[in-house]
PDB file of C-alpha atoms in Angstrom:
ATOM      1  CA  UNK A 278     135.331 106.230 106.241  1.00  0.00           C
ATOM      2  CA  UNK A 279     136.990 103.060 105.792  1.00  0.00           C
ATOM      3  CA  UNK A 280     140.711 102.176 105.116  1.00  0.00           C
ATOM      4  CA  UNK A 281     141.289 101.347 101.440  1.00  0.00           C
ATOM      5  CA  UNK A 282     141.037  97.621 101.965  1.00  0.00           C
ATOM      6  CA  UNK A 283     142.293  95.571  99.104  1.00  0.00           C
ATOM      7  CA  UNK A 284     143.066  98.513  96.978  1.00  0.00           C
ATOM      8  CA  UNK A 285     145.385 100.219  99.445  1.00  0.00           C
ATOM      9  CA  UNK A 286     148.302  98.806  97.553  1.00  0.00           C
ATOM     10  CA  UNK A 287     147.433 100.928  94.627  1.00  0.00           C
ATOM     11  CA  UNK A 288     147.521 104.275  96.518  1.00  0.00           C
ATOM     12  CA  UNK A 289     150.953 106.079  95.575  1.00  0.00           C
ATOM     13  CA  UNK A 290     152.455 109.602  96.430  1.00  0.00           C
ATOM     14  CA  UNK A 291     152.029 110.986  92.947  1.00  0.00           C
ATOM     15  CA  UNK A 292     152.828 114.470  91.144  1.00  0.00           C
ATOM     16  CA  UNK A 293     149.679 115.920  89.582  1.00  0.00           C
ATOM     17  CA  UNK A 294     150.202 115.817  85.680  1.00  0.00           C
ATOM     18  CA  UNK A 295     148.385 118.977  84.958  1.00  0.00           C
ATOM     19  CA  UNK A 296     146.932 122.193  86.594  1.00  0.00           C
ATOM     20  CA  UNK A 297     143.336 121.302  85.980  1.00  0.00           C
ATOM     21  CA  UNK A 298     141.338 118.456  84.367  1.00  0.00           C
ATOM     22  CA  UNK A 299     143.715 117.334  81.812  1.00  0.00           C
ATOM     23  CA  UNK A 300     140.890 116.381  79.258  1.00  0.00           C
ATOM     24  CA  UNK A 301     139.017 119.553  79.837  1.00  0.00           C
ATOM     25  CA  UNK A 302     142.337 121.857  79.289  1.00  0.00           C
ATOM     26  CA  UNK A 303     142.692 120.058  75.981  1.00  0.00           C
ATOM     27  CA  UNK A 304     139.229 120.714  74.758  1.00  0.00           C
ATOM     28  CA  UNK A 305     138.433 124.079  76.595  1.00  0.00           C
ATOM     29  CA  UNK A 306     135.595 122.487  78.636  1.00  0.00           C
ATOM     30  CA  UNK A 307     134.582 123.665  81.949  1.00  0.00           C
ATOM     31  CA  UNK A 308     134.898 121.722  85.231  1.00  0.00           C
ATOM     32  CA  UNK A 309     133.442 122.058  88.664  1.00  0.00           C
ATOM     33  CA  UNK A 310     135.633 119.939  90.909  1.00  0.00           C
ATOM     34  CA  UNK A 311     138.877 118.045  90.439  1.00  0.00           C
ATOM     35  CA  UNK A 312     139.919 114.532  91.410  1.00  0.00           C
ATOM     36  CA  UNK A 313     143.573 113.112  91.290  1.00  0.00           C
ATOM     37  CA  UNK A 314     144.309 109.728  90.537  1.00  0.00           C
ATOM     38  CA  UNK A 315     146.420 108.183  93.444  1.00  0.00           C
ATOM     39  CA  UNK A 316     147.910 105.516  91.189  1.00  0.00           C
ATOM     40  CA  UNK A 317     149.215 107.465  88.303  1.00  0.00           C
ATOM     41  CA  UNK A 318     148.642 111.380  89.081  1.00  0.00           C
ATOM     42  CA  UNK A 319     145.997 111.943  86.349  1.00  0.00           C
ATOM     43  CA  UNK A 320     143.870 114.996  87.148  1.00  0.00           C
ATOM     44  CA  UNK A 321     140.248 114.601  86.030  1.00  0.00           C
ATOM     45  CA  UNK A 322     136.916 116.594  86.604  1.00  0.00           C
ATOM     46  CA  UNK A 323     134.166 115.257  89.056  1.00  0.00           C
ATOM     47  CA  UNK A 324     130.847 113.689  88.119  1.00  0.00           C
ATOM     48  CA  UNK A 325     129.123 117.027  88.314  1.00  0.00           C
ATOM     49  CA  UNK A 326     131.143 118.415  85.532  1.00  0.00           C
ATOM     50  CA  UNK A 327     130.109 117.944  81.975  1.00  0.00           C
ATOM     51  CA  UNK A 328     133.109 115.635  81.104  1.00  0.00           C
ATOM     52  CA  UNK A 329     133.239 113.412  84.153  1.00  0.00           C
ATOM     53  CA  UNK A 330     136.789 112.663  83.232  1.00  0.00           C
ATOM     54  CA  UNK A 331     137.786 111.168  86.630  1.00  0.00           C
ATOM     55  CA  UNK A 332     135.270 108.527  86.155  1.00  0.00           C
ATOM     56  CA  UNK A 333     136.141 107.918  82.649  1.00  0.00           C
ATOM     57  CA  UNK A 334     139.954 107.498  83.727  1.00  0.00           C
ATOM     58  CA  UNK A 335     138.813 104.788  86.098  1.00  0.00           C
ATOM     59  CA  UNK A 336     136.823 103.089  83.478  1.00  0.00           C
ATOM     60  CA  UNK A 337     139.725 103.267  81.012  1.00  0.00           C
ATOM     61  CA  UNK A 338     142.618 102.279  83.445  1.00  0.00           C
ATOM     62  CA  UNK A 339     140.974 100.532  86.456  1.00  0.00           C
ATOM     63  CA  UNK A 340     142.916 102.722  88.625  1.00  0.00           C
ATOM     64  CA  UNK A 341     140.581 102.471  91.951  1.00  0.00           C
ATOM     65  CA  UNK A 342     141.627 105.417  94.112  1.00  0.00           C
ATOM     66  CA  UNK A 343     141.129 109.249  93.772  1.00  0.00           C
ATOM     67  CA  UNK A 344     141.785 112.062  95.968  1.00  0.00           C
ATOM     68  CA  UNK A 345     139.441 115.321  96.264  1.00  0.00           C
ATOM     69  CA  UNK A 346     141.797 117.822  94.714  1.00  0.00           C
ATOM     70  CA  UNK A 347     140.264 121.134  94.289  1.00  0.00           C
ATOM     71  CA  UNK A 348     141.937 122.367  96.452  1.00  0.00           C
ATOM     72  CA  UNK A 349     143.476 119.268  98.205  1.00  0.00           C
ATOM     73  CA  UNK A 350     140.567 118.168 100.427  1.00  0.00           C
ATOM     74  CA  UNK A 351     142.212 115.116 102.024  1.00  0.00           C
ATOM     75  CA  UNK A 352     139.428 112.512 101.178  1.00  0.00           C
ATOM     76  CA  UNK A 353     139.750 109.542  99.210  1.00  0.00           C
ATOM     77  CA  UNK A 354     137.245 107.469  97.030  1.00  0.00           C
ATOM     78  CA  UNK A 355     137.348 103.940  95.929  1.00  0.00           C
ATOM     79  CA  UNK A 356     135.599 103.334  92.583  1.00  0.00           C
ATOM     80  CA  UNK A 357     135.444  99.551  92.956  1.00  0.00           C
ATOM     81  CA  UNK A 358     134.151  99.269  96.339  1.00  0.00           C
ATOM     82  CA  UNK A 359     132.116 102.580  96.019  1.00  0.00           C
ATOM     83  CA  UNK A 360     133.410 103.855  99.654  1.00  0.00           C
ATOM     84  CA  UNK A 361     135.245 106.700 101.018  1.00  0.00           C
ATOM     85  CA  UNK A 362     138.676 105.698 102.076  1.00  0.00           C
ATOM     86  CA  UNK A 363     141.429 107.059 104.344  1.00  0.00           C
ATOM     87  CA  UNK A 364     144.601 108.223 102.495  1.00  0.00           C
ATOM     88  CA  UNK A 365     148.123 107.983 104.056  1.00  0.00           C
ATOM     89  CA  UNK A 366     148.830 111.690 103.035  1.00  0.00           C
ATOM     90  CA  UNK A 367     147.433 114.735 101.103  1.00  0.00           C
ATOM     91  CA  UNK A 368     148.842 115.731  97.688  1.00  0.00           C
ATOM     92  CA  UNK A 369     150.030 119.356  97.593  1.00  0.00           C
ATOM     93  CA  UNK A 370     148.999 121.496  94.772  1.00  0.00           C
ATOM     94  CA  UNK A 371     151.929 122.322  92.337  1.00  0.00           C
ATOM     95  CA  UNK A 372     150.748 125.555  91.278  1.00  0.00           C
ATOM     96  CA  UNK A 373     147.744 127.769  91.005  1.00  0.00           C
ATOM     97  CA  UNK A 374     144.772 125.948  89.261  1.00  0.00           C
ATOM     98  CA  UNK A 375     142.474 127.944  87.276  1.00  0.00           C
ATOM     99  CA  UNK A 376     138.686 127.937  88.214  1.00  0.00           C
ATOM    100  CA  UNK A 377     136.179 127.070  85.602  1.00  0.00           C
ATOM    101  CA  UNK A 378     132.816 127.443  87.554  1.00  0.00           C
TER     102      UNK A 378
END
Protein backbone atom coordinates (compact mmCIF):
# COMPACT_ATOMS: atom_id res chain seq x y z
CA UNK A 1 0.00 0.00 0.00
CA UNK A 2 1.32 3.43 -0.85
CA UNK A 3 0.69 6.88 0.47
CA UNK A 4 -1.83 8.90 -1.50
CA UNK A 5 1.00 10.65 -3.33
CA UNK A 6 0.05 13.63 -5.45
CA UNK A 7 -3.65 13.10 -4.73
CA UNK A 8 -3.38 13.19 -0.92
CA UNK A 9 -4.60 16.80 -0.92
CA UNK A 10 -7.99 15.64 -2.23
CA UNK A 11 -8.67 13.41 0.82
CA UNK A 12 -11.18 15.06 3.11
CA UNK A 13 -13.15 14.06 6.17
CA UNK A 14 -16.56 13.57 4.57
CA UNK A 15 -20.11 12.77 5.66
CA UNK A 16 -21.61 10.04 3.48
CA UNK A 17 -24.47 11.58 1.50
CA UNK A 18 -26.66 8.44 1.46
CA UNK A 19 -27.19 5.16 3.31
CA UNK A 20 -26.26 3.04 0.30
CA UNK A 21 -25.35 3.68 -3.32
CA UNK A 22 -26.90 7.03 -4.23
CA UNK A 23 -27.80 6.07 -7.81
CA UNK A 24 -28.96 2.52 -6.97
CA UNK A 25 -31.27 3.87 -4.26
CA UNK A 26 -32.83 6.22 -6.85
CA UNK A 27 -33.41 3.46 -9.41
CA UNK A 28 -34.03 0.44 -7.16
CA UNK A 29 -30.91 -1.30 -8.50
CA UNK A 30 -28.91 -3.81 -6.43
CA UNK A 31 -25.31 -3.33 -5.33
CA UNK A 32 -22.60 -5.61 -3.99
CA UNK A 33 -20.12 -3.39 -2.11
CA UNK A 34 -20.04 0.34 -1.45
CA UNK A 35 -17.31 2.89 -2.08
CA UNK A 36 -17.14 6.35 -0.52
CA UNK A 37 -15.66 9.35 -2.36
CA UNK A 38 -13.19 10.95 0.06
CA UNK A 39 -13.47 14.30 -1.69
CA UNK A 40 -17.26 14.90 -1.58
CA UNK A 41 -18.98 12.06 0.33
CA UNK A 42 -20.71 10.44 -2.67
CA UNK A 43 -21.59 6.80 -1.95
CA UNK A 44 -21.37 4.57 -5.03
CA UNK A 45 -21.33 0.85 -5.75
CA UNK A 46 -18.26 -1.21 -6.67
CA UNK A 47 -17.30 -2.51 -10.10
CA UNK A 48 -18.76 -5.94 -9.26
CA UNK A 49 -22.17 -4.24 -8.96
CA UNK A 50 -24.29 -3.81 -12.11
CA UNK A 51 -24.23 0.00 -11.87
CA UNK A 52 -20.50 0.53 -11.21
CA UNK A 53 -21.48 3.93 -9.81
CA UNK A 54 -18.28 4.65 -7.85
CA UNK A 55 -16.22 4.42 -11.05
CA UNK A 56 -18.87 6.43 -12.93
CA UNK A 57 -18.61 9.12 -10.23
CA UNK A 58 -14.84 9.28 -10.74
CA UNK A 59 -15.24 9.65 -14.51
CA UNK A 60 -17.85 12.39 -14.04
CA UNK A 61 -16.01 14.38 -11.34
CA UNK A 62 -12.33 13.33 -11.46
CA UNK A 63 -12.44 12.86 -7.65
CA UNK A 64 -9.54 10.38 -7.39
CA UNK A 65 -9.77 8.63 -3.98
CA UNK A 66 -12.41 6.26 -2.64
CA UNK A 67 -12.70 4.38 0.64
CA UNK A 68 -14.03 0.85 1.01
CA UNK A 69 -17.28 1.51 2.84
CA UNK A 70 -19.45 -1.59 3.33
CA UNK A 71 -18.98 -1.63 6.30
CA UNK A 72 -16.09 0.85 6.70
CA UNK A 73 -13.10 -1.23 5.63
CA UNK A 74 -10.31 1.32 6.07
CA UNK A 75 -8.59 0.95 2.72
CA UNK A 76 -8.33 3.56 0.00
CA UNK A 77 -7.96 3.39 -3.78
CA UNK A 78 -6.72 6.03 -6.18
CA UNK A 79 -8.39 5.79 -9.60
CA UNK A 80 -5.72 7.98 -11.23
CA UNK A 81 -2.68 6.01 -10.01
CA UNK A 82 -4.60 2.68 -9.90
CA UNK A 83 -3.11 1.82 -6.53
CA UNK A 84 -4.15 1.22 -2.94
CA UNK A 85 -3.54 4.23 -0.69
CA UNK A 86 -3.32 4.78 3.04
CA UNK A 87 -6.09 6.93 4.45
CA UNK A 88 -5.56 9.23 7.44
CA UNK A 89 -8.78 7.96 9.06
CA UNK A 90 -11.85 5.79 8.52
CA UNK A 91 -15.28 7.22 7.84
CA UNK A 92 -17.85 5.92 10.34
CA UNK A 93 -21.21 4.74 9.09
CA UNK A 94 -23.96 7.22 9.93
CA UNK A 95 -26.74 4.66 10.16
CA UNK A 96 -27.69 1.14 9.11
CA UNK A 97 -26.96 0.50 5.43
CA UNK A 98 -29.40 -1.89 3.71
CA UNK A 99 -27.90 -4.98 2.10
CA UNK A 100 -28.72 -5.67 -1.54
CA UNK A 101 -26.75 -8.83 -2.31
